[in-house]
mmCIF file of C-alpha atoms (C1' of nucleotides) in Angstrom:
data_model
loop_
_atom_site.group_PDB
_atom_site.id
_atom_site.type_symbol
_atom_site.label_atom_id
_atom_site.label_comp_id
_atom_site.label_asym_id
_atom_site.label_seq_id
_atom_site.Cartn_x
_atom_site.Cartn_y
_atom_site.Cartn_z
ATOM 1 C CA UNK S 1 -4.156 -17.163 -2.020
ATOM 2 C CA UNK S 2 -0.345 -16.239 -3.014
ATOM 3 C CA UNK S 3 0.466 -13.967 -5.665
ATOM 4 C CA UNK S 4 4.112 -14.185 -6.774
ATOM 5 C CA UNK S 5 5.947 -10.466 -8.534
ATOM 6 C CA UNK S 6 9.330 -10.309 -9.621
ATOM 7 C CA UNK S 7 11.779 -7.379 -9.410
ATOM 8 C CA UNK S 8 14.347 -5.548 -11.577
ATOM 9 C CA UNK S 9 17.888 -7.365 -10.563
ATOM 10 C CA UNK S 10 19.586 -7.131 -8.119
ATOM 11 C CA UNK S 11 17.150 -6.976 -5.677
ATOM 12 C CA UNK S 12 17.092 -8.019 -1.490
ATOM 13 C CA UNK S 13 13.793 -7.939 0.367
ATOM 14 C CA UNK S 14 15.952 -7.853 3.338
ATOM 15 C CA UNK S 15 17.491 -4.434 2.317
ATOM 16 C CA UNK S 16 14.216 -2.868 0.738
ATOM 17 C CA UNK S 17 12.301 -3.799 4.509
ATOM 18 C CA UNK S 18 15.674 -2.451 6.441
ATOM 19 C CA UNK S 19 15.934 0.553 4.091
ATOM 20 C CA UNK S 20 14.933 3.073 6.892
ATOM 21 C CA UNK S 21 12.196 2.649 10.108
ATOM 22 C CA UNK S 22 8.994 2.467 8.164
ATOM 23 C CA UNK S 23 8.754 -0.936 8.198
ATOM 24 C CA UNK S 24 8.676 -0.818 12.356
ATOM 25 C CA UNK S 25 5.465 1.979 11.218
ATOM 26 C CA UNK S 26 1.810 0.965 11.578
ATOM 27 C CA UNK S 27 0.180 -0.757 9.361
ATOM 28 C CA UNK S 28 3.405 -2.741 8.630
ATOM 29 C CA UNK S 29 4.554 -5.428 10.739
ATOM 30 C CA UNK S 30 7.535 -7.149 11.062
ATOM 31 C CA UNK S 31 8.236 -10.118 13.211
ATOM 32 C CA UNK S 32 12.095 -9.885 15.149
ATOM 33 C CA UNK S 33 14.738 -12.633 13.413
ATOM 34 C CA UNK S 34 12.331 -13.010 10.453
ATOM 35 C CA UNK S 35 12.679 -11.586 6.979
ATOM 36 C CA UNK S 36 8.611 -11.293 6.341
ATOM 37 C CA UNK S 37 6.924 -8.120 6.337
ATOM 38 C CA UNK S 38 3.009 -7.845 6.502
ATOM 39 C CA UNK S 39 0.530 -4.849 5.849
ATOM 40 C CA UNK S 40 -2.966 -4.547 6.426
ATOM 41 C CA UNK S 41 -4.410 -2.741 3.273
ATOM 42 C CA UNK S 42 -7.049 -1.551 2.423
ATOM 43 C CA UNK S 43 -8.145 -2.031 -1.106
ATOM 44 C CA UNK S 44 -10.689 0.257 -3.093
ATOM 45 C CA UNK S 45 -13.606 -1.172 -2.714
ATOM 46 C CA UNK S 46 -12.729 -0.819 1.086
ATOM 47 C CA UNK S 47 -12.504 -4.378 2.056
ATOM 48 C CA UNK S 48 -8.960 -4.883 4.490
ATOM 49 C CA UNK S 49 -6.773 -7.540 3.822
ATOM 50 C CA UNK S 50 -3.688 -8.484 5.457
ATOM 51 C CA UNK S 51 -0.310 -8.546 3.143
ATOM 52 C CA UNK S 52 1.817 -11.263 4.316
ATOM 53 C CA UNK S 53 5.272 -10.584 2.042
ATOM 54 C CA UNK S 54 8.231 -13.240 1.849
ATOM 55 C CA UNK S 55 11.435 -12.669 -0.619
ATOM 56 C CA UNK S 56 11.700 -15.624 -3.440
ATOM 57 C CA UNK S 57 14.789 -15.975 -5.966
ATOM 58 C CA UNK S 58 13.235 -13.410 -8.310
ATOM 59 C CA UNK S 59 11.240 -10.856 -6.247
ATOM 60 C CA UNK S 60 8.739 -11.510 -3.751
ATOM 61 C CA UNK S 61 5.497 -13.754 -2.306
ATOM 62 C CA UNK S 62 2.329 -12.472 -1.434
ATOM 63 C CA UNK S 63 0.155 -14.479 0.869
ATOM 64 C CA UNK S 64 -3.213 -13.540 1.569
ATOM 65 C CA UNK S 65 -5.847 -15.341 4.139
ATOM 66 C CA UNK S 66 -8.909 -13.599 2.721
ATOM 67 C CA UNK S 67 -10.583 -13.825 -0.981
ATOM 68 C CA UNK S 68 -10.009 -11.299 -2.954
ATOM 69 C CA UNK S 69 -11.729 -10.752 -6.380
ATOM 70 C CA UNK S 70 -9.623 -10.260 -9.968
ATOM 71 C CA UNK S 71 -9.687 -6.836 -9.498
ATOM 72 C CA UNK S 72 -8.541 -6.544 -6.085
ATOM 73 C CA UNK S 73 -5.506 -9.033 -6.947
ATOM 74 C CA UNK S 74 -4.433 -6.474 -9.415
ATOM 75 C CA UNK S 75 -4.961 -3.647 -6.969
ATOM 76 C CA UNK S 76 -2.448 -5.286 -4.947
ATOM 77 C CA UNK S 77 -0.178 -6.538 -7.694
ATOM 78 C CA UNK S 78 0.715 -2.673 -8.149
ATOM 79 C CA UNK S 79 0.635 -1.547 -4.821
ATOM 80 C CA UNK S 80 3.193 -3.640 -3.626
ATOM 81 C CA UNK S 81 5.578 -3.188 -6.657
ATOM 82 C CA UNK S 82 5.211 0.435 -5.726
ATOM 83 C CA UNK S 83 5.899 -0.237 -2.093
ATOM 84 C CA UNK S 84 9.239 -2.499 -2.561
ATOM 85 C CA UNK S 85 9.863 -0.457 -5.492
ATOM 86 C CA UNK S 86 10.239 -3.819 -7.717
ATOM 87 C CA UNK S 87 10.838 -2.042 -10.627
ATOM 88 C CA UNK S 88 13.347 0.209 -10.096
ATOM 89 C CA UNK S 89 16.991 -0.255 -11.281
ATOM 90 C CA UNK S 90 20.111 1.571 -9.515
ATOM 91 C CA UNK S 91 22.683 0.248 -12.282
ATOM 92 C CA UNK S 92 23.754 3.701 -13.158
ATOM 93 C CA UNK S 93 24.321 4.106 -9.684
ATOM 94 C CA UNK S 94 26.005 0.755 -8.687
ATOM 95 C CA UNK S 95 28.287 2.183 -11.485
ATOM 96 C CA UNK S 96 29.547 5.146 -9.741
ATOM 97 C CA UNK S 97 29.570 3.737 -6.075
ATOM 98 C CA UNK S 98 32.461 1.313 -7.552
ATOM 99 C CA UNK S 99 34.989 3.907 -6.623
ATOM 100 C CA UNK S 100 34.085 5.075 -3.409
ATOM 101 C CA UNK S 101 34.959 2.408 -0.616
ATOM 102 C CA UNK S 102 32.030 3.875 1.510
ATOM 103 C CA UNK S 103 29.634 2.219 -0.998
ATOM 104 C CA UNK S 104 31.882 -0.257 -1.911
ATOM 105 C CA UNK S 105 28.799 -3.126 -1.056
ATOM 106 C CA UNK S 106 26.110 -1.222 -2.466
ATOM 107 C CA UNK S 107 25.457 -3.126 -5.269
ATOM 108 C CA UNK S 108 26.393 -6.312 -3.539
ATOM 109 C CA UNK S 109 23.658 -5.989 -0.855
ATOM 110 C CA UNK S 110 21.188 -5.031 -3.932
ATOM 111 C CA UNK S 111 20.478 -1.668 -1.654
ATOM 112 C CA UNK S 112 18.618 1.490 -3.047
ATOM 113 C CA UNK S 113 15.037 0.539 -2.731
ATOM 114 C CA UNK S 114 13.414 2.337 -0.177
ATOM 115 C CA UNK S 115 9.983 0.864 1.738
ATOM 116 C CA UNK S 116 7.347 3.002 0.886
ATOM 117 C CA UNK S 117 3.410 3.194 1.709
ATOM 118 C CA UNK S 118 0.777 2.550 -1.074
ATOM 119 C CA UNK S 119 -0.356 5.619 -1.066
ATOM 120 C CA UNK S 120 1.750 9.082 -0.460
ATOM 121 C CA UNK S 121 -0.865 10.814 1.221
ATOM 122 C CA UNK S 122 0.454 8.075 3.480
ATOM 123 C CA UNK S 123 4.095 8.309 3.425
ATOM 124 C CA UNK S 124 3.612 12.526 3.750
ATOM 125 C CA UNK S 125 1.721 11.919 6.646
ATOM 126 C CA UNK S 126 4.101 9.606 8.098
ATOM 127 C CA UNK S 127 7.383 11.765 7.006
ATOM 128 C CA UNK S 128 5.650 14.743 9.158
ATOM 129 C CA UNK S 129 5.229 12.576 11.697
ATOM 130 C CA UNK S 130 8.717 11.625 11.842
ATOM 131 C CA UNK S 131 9.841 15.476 12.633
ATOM 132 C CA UNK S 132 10.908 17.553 15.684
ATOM 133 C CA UNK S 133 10.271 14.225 17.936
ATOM 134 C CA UNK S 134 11.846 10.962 18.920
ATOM 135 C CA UNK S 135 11.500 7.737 16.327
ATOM 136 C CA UNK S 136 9.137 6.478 19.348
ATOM 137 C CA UNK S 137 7.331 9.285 19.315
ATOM 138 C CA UNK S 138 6.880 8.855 15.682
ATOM 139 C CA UNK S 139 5.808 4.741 16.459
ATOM 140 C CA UNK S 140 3.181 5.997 19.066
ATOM 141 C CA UNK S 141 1.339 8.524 17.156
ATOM 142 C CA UNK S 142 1.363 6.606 13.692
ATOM 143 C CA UNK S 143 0.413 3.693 16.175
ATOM 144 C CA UNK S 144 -2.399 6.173 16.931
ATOM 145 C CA UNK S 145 -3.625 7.415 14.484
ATOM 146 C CA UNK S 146 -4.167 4.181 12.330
ATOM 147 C CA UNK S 147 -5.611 2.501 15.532
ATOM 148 C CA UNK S 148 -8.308 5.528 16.420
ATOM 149 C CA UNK S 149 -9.147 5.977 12.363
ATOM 150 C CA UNK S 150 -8.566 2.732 10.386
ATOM 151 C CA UNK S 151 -10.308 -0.220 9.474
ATOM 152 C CA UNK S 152 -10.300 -3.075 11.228
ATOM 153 C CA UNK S 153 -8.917 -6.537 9.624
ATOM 154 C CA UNK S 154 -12.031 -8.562 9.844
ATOM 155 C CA UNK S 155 -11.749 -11.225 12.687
ATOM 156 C CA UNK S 156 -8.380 -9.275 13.931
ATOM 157 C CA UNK S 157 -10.123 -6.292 15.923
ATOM 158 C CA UNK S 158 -6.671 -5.070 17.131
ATOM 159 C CA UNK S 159 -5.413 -5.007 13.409
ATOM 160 C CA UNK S 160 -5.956 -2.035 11.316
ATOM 161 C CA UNK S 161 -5.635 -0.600 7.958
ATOM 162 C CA UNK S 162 -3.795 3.048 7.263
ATOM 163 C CA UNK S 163 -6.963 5.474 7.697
ATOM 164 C CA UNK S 164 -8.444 6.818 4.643
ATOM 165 C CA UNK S 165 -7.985 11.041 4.105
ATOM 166 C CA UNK S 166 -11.837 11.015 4.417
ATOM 167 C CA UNK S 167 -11.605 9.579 8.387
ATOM 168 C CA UNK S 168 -9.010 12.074 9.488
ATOM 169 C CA UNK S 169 -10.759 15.142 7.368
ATOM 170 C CA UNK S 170 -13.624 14.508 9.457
ATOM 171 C CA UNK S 171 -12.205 14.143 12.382
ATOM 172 C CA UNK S 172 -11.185 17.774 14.504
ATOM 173 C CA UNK S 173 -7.837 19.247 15.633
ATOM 174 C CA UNK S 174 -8.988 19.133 19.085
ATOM 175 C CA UNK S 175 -9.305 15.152 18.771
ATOM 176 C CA UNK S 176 -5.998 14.876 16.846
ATOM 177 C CA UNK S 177 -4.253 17.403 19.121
ATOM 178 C CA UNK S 178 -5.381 15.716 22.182
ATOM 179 C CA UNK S 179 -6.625 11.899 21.964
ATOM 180 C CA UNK S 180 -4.238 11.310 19.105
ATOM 181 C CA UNK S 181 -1.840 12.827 20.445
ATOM 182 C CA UNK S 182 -0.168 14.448 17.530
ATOM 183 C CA UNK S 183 0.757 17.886 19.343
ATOM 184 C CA UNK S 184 1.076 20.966 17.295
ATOM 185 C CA UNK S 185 1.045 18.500 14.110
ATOM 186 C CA UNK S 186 -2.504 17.943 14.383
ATOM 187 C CA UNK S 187 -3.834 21.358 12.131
ATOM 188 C CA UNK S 188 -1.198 20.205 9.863
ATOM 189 C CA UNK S 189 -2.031 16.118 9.476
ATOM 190 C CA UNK S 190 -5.733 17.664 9.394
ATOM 191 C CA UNK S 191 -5.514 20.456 6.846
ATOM 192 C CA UNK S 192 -3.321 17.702 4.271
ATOM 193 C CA UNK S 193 -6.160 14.715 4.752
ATOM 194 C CA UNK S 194 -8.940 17.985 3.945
ATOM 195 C CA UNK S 195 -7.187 18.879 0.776
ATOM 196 C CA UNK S 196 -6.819 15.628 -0.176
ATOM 197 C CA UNK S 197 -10.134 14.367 0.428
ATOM 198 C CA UNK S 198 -11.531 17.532 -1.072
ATOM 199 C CA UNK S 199 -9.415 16.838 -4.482
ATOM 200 C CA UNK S 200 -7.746 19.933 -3.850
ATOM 201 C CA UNK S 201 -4.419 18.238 -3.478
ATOM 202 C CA UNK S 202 -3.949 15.434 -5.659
ATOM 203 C CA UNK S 203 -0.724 13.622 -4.199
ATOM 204 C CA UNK S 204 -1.156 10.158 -5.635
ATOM 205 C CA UNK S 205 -0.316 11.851 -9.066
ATOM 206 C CA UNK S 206 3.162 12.644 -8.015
ATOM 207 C CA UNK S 207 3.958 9.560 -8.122
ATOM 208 C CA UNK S 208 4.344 9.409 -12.227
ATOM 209 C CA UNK S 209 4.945 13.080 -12.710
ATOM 210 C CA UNK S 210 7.036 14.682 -15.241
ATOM 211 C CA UNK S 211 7.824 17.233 -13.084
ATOM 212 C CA UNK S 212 11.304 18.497 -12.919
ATOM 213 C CA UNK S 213 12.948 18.216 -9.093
ATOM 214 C CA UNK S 214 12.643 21.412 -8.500
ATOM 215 C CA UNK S 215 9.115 21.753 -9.103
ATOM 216 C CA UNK S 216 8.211 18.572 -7.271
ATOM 217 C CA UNK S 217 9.948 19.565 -4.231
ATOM 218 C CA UNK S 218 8.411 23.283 -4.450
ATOM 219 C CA UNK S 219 4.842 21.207 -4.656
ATOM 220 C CA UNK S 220 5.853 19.495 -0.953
ATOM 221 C CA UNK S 221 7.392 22.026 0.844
ATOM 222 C CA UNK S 222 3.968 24.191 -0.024
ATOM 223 C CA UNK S 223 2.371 21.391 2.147
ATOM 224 C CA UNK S 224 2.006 22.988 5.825
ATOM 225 C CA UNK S 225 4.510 20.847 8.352
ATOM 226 C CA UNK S 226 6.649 19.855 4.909
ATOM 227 C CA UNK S 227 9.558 21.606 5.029
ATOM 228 C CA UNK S 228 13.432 20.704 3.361
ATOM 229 C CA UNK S 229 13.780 17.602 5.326
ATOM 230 C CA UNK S 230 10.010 15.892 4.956
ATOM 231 C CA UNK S 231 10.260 17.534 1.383
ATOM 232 C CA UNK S 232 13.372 15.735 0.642
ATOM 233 C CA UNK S 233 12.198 12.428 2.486
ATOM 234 C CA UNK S 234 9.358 12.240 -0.008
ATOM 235 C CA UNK S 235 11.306 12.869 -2.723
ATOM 236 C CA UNK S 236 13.750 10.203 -1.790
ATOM 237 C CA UNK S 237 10.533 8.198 -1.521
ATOM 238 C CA UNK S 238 9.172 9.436 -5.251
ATOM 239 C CA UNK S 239 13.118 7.996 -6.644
ATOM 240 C CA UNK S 240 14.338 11.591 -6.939
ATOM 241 C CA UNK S 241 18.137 11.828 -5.070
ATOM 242 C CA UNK S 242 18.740 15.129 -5.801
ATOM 243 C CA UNK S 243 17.858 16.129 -2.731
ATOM 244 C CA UNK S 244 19.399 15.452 0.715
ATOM 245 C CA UNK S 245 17.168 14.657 3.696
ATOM 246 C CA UNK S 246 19.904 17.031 6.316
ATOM 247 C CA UNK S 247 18.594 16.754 9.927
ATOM 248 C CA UNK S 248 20.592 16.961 13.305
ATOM 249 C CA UNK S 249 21.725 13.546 12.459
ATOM 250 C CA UNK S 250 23.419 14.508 8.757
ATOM 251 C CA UNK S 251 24.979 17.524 10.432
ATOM 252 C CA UNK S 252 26.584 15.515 13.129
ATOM 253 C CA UNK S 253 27.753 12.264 10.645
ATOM 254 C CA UNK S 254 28.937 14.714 7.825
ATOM 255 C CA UNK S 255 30.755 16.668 10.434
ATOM 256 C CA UNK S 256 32.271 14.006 12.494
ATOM 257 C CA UNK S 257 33.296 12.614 8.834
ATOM 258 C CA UNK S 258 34.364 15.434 6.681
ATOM 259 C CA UNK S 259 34.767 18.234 9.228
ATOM 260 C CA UNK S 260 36.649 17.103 11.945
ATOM 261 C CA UNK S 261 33.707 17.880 14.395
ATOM 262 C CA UNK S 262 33.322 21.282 13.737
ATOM 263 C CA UNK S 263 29.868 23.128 13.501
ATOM 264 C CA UNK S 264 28.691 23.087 10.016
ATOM 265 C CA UNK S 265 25.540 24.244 8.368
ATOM 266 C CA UNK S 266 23.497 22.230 5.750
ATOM 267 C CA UNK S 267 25.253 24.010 2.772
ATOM 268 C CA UNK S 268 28.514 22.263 4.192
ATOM 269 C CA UNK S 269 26.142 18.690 3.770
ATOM 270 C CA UNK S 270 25.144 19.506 0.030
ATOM 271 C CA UNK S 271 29.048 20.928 -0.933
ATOM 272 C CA UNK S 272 30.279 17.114 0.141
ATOM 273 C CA UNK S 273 27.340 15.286 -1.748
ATOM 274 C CA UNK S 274 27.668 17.821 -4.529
ATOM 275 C CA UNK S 275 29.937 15.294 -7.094
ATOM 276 C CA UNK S 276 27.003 12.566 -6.673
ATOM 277 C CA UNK S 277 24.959 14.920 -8.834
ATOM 278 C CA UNK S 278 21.252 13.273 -8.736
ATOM 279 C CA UNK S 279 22.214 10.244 -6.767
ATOM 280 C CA UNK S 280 23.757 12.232 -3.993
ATOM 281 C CA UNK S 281 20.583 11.681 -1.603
ATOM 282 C CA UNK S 282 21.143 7.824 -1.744
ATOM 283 C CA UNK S 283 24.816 8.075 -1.445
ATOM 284 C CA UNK S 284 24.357 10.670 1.725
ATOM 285 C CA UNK S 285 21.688 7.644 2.555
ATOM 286 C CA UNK S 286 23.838 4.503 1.847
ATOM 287 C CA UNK S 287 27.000 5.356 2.758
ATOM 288 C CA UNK S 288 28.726 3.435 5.262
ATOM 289 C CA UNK S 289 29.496 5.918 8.310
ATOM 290 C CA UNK S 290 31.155 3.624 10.589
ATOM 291 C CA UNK S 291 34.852 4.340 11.288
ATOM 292 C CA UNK S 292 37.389 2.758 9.492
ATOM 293 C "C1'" DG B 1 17.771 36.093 2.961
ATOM 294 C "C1'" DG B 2 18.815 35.174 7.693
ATOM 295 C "C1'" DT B 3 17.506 34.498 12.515
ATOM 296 C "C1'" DA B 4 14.923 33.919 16.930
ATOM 297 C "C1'" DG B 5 11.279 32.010 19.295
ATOM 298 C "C1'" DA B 6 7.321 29.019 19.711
ATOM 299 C "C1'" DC B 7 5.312 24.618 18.998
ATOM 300 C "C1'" DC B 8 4.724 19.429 21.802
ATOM 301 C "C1'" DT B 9 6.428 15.322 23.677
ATOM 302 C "C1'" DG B 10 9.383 11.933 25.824
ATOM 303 C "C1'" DG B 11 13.574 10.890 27.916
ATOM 304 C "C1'" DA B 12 17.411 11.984 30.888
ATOM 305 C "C1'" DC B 13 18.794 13.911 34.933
ATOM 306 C "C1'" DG B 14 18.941 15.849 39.633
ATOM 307 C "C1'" DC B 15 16.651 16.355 43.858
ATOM 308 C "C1'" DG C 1 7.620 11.002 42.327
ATOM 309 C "C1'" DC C 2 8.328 15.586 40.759
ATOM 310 C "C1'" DG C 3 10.419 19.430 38.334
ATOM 311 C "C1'" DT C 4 13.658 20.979 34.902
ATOM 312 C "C1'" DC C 5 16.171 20.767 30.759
ATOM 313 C "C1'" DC C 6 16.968 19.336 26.147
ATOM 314 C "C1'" DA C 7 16.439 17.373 21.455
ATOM 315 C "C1'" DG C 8 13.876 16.961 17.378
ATOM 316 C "C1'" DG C 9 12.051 20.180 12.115
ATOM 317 C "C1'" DT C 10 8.848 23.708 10.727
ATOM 318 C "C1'" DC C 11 6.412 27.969 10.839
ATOM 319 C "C1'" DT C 12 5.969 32.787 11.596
ATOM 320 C "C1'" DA C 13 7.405 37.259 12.679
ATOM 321 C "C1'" DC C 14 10.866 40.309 12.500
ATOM 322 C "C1'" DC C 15 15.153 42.566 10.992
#
DNA sequence: GGTAGACCTGGACGC
DNA sequence: GCGTCCAGGTCTACC
């Protein structure tokens, strides 16, 4: 079965799938020198399919071995426009990048998308996964977790889907602390799949909320092991820019670029992105910090 | 509001 | 091979 979308112009597969490291992130796959990107997902009525993705000249291709009924083909029609953000359109920033020669191939290169999980349960557990450790570290315990908790692609035992909230909630920190490996992030990854499996926490409706920035990012950062950076990550990942994702990396770039090398604190970060109003996390993201 | 220390792991380094 | 040090964000306690 293929299912063909299309996407808001301009729009690269290449750049949505090299937008940051989640595509290197279990249950995605990528395949070195090739432009596809697969996913095993998981679809409501819990049967796992495997997402084989392929760029065509007006979005994207979406093979898949396994039937799937009517439903579950429109289950997956919106998942993956959420995922490569199809639908999103950057013109208003392509607009302003036109003057700055550090974004000078923005629009050219169609970038702006960012990869994103189905779900953001997903993506929040991923982003706190990403913090205070090394991007392998971050590979091995997403690795981890999806192998010890998710579903298994039928016929493909080593393949696995993104474990539902339920599987981790019922899991213990002892087991996610020590045979998951997640460290001290374990009460945290466990405590955010409880809520969520309880209805307590209803993340999946950030996705279309009216909330102002503020308010979303005050919702995150009340999430234990969420704090500025994963808040602003997700954000990024909701299409809000106003915030800036400022880790040891930011501080070093900005300072290196703007500072001369001196020691500067995050404040220093926002004052320079300050001018790209709510587009200043995606020029912070985009912007070309090579040496001229 | 600002700061120090703890949290956990992997990688680099010296012996 | 082993021990030590350090980097990487967030939380909590304290001032």
């Amino acid at each position: 079965m293929k299912i063909e979308l299309s996407a808001t112009p301009p729009f690269s597969f290449t750049s949505v799938v090299n937008s940051h490291g989640w595509a290197r992130l279990a249950p995605f796959k990528t395949i070195e020198g090739e432009d596809d990107l697969a996913y095993i997902f998981r679809l409501g009525n819990q049967q796992v399919v495997k997402l084989d993705m392929e760029e065509t000249p007006n979005g994207v291709s979406i093979a898949i071995q396994e039937e799937v009924s009517v439903d579950g083909v429109k289950e997956i029609k919106t998942a993956v426009a959420w995922m490569l953000a199809l639908n999103e359109n950057f013109q208003e920033f392509y607009n302003l990048t036109k003057s700055e020669s550090k974004l000078g191939r923005v629009e050219e290169k169609a970038q702006g998308r960012l990869l994103r999980s189905p779900t953001l349960f997903e993506d929040t557990v991923k982003t706190i996964l990403t913090t205070n450790t090394s991007w392998s570290g971050t590979i091995r315990m997403t690795e981890s977790l999806v192998t010890q908790f998710g579903d298994p692609l039928p016929g493909r035992t080593e393949q696995f889907s993104f474990p539902d909230p339920g599987k981790i909630a019922s899991s213990n920190e002892d087991t996610l602390r020590n045979e998951t490996r997640l460290g001290y992030r374990a009460p945290y990854i466990l405590d955010l799949a409880r809520q969520v499996d309880a209805g307590k926490l209803n993340l999946e409706a950030l996705k279309n909320s009216d909330m102002s920035g503020d308010q979303l990012h005050k919702q995150l950062t009340s999430i234990k092991g969420v704090g500025n950076y994963a808040a602003a990550n997700l954000m990024m990942l909701l299409g809000h820019y106003e915030y800036l994702t400022i880790d040891s990396w930011a501080l070093k770039m900005v300072s290196q670029e703007f500072f001369n090398g001196d020691p500067i604190r995050p404040d220093d970060v926002e004052g320079v992105f300050e001018p790209w109003g709510k587009w200043k996390g995606l020029a912070y993201w985009l912007w070309d910090w090579s040496e001229e």
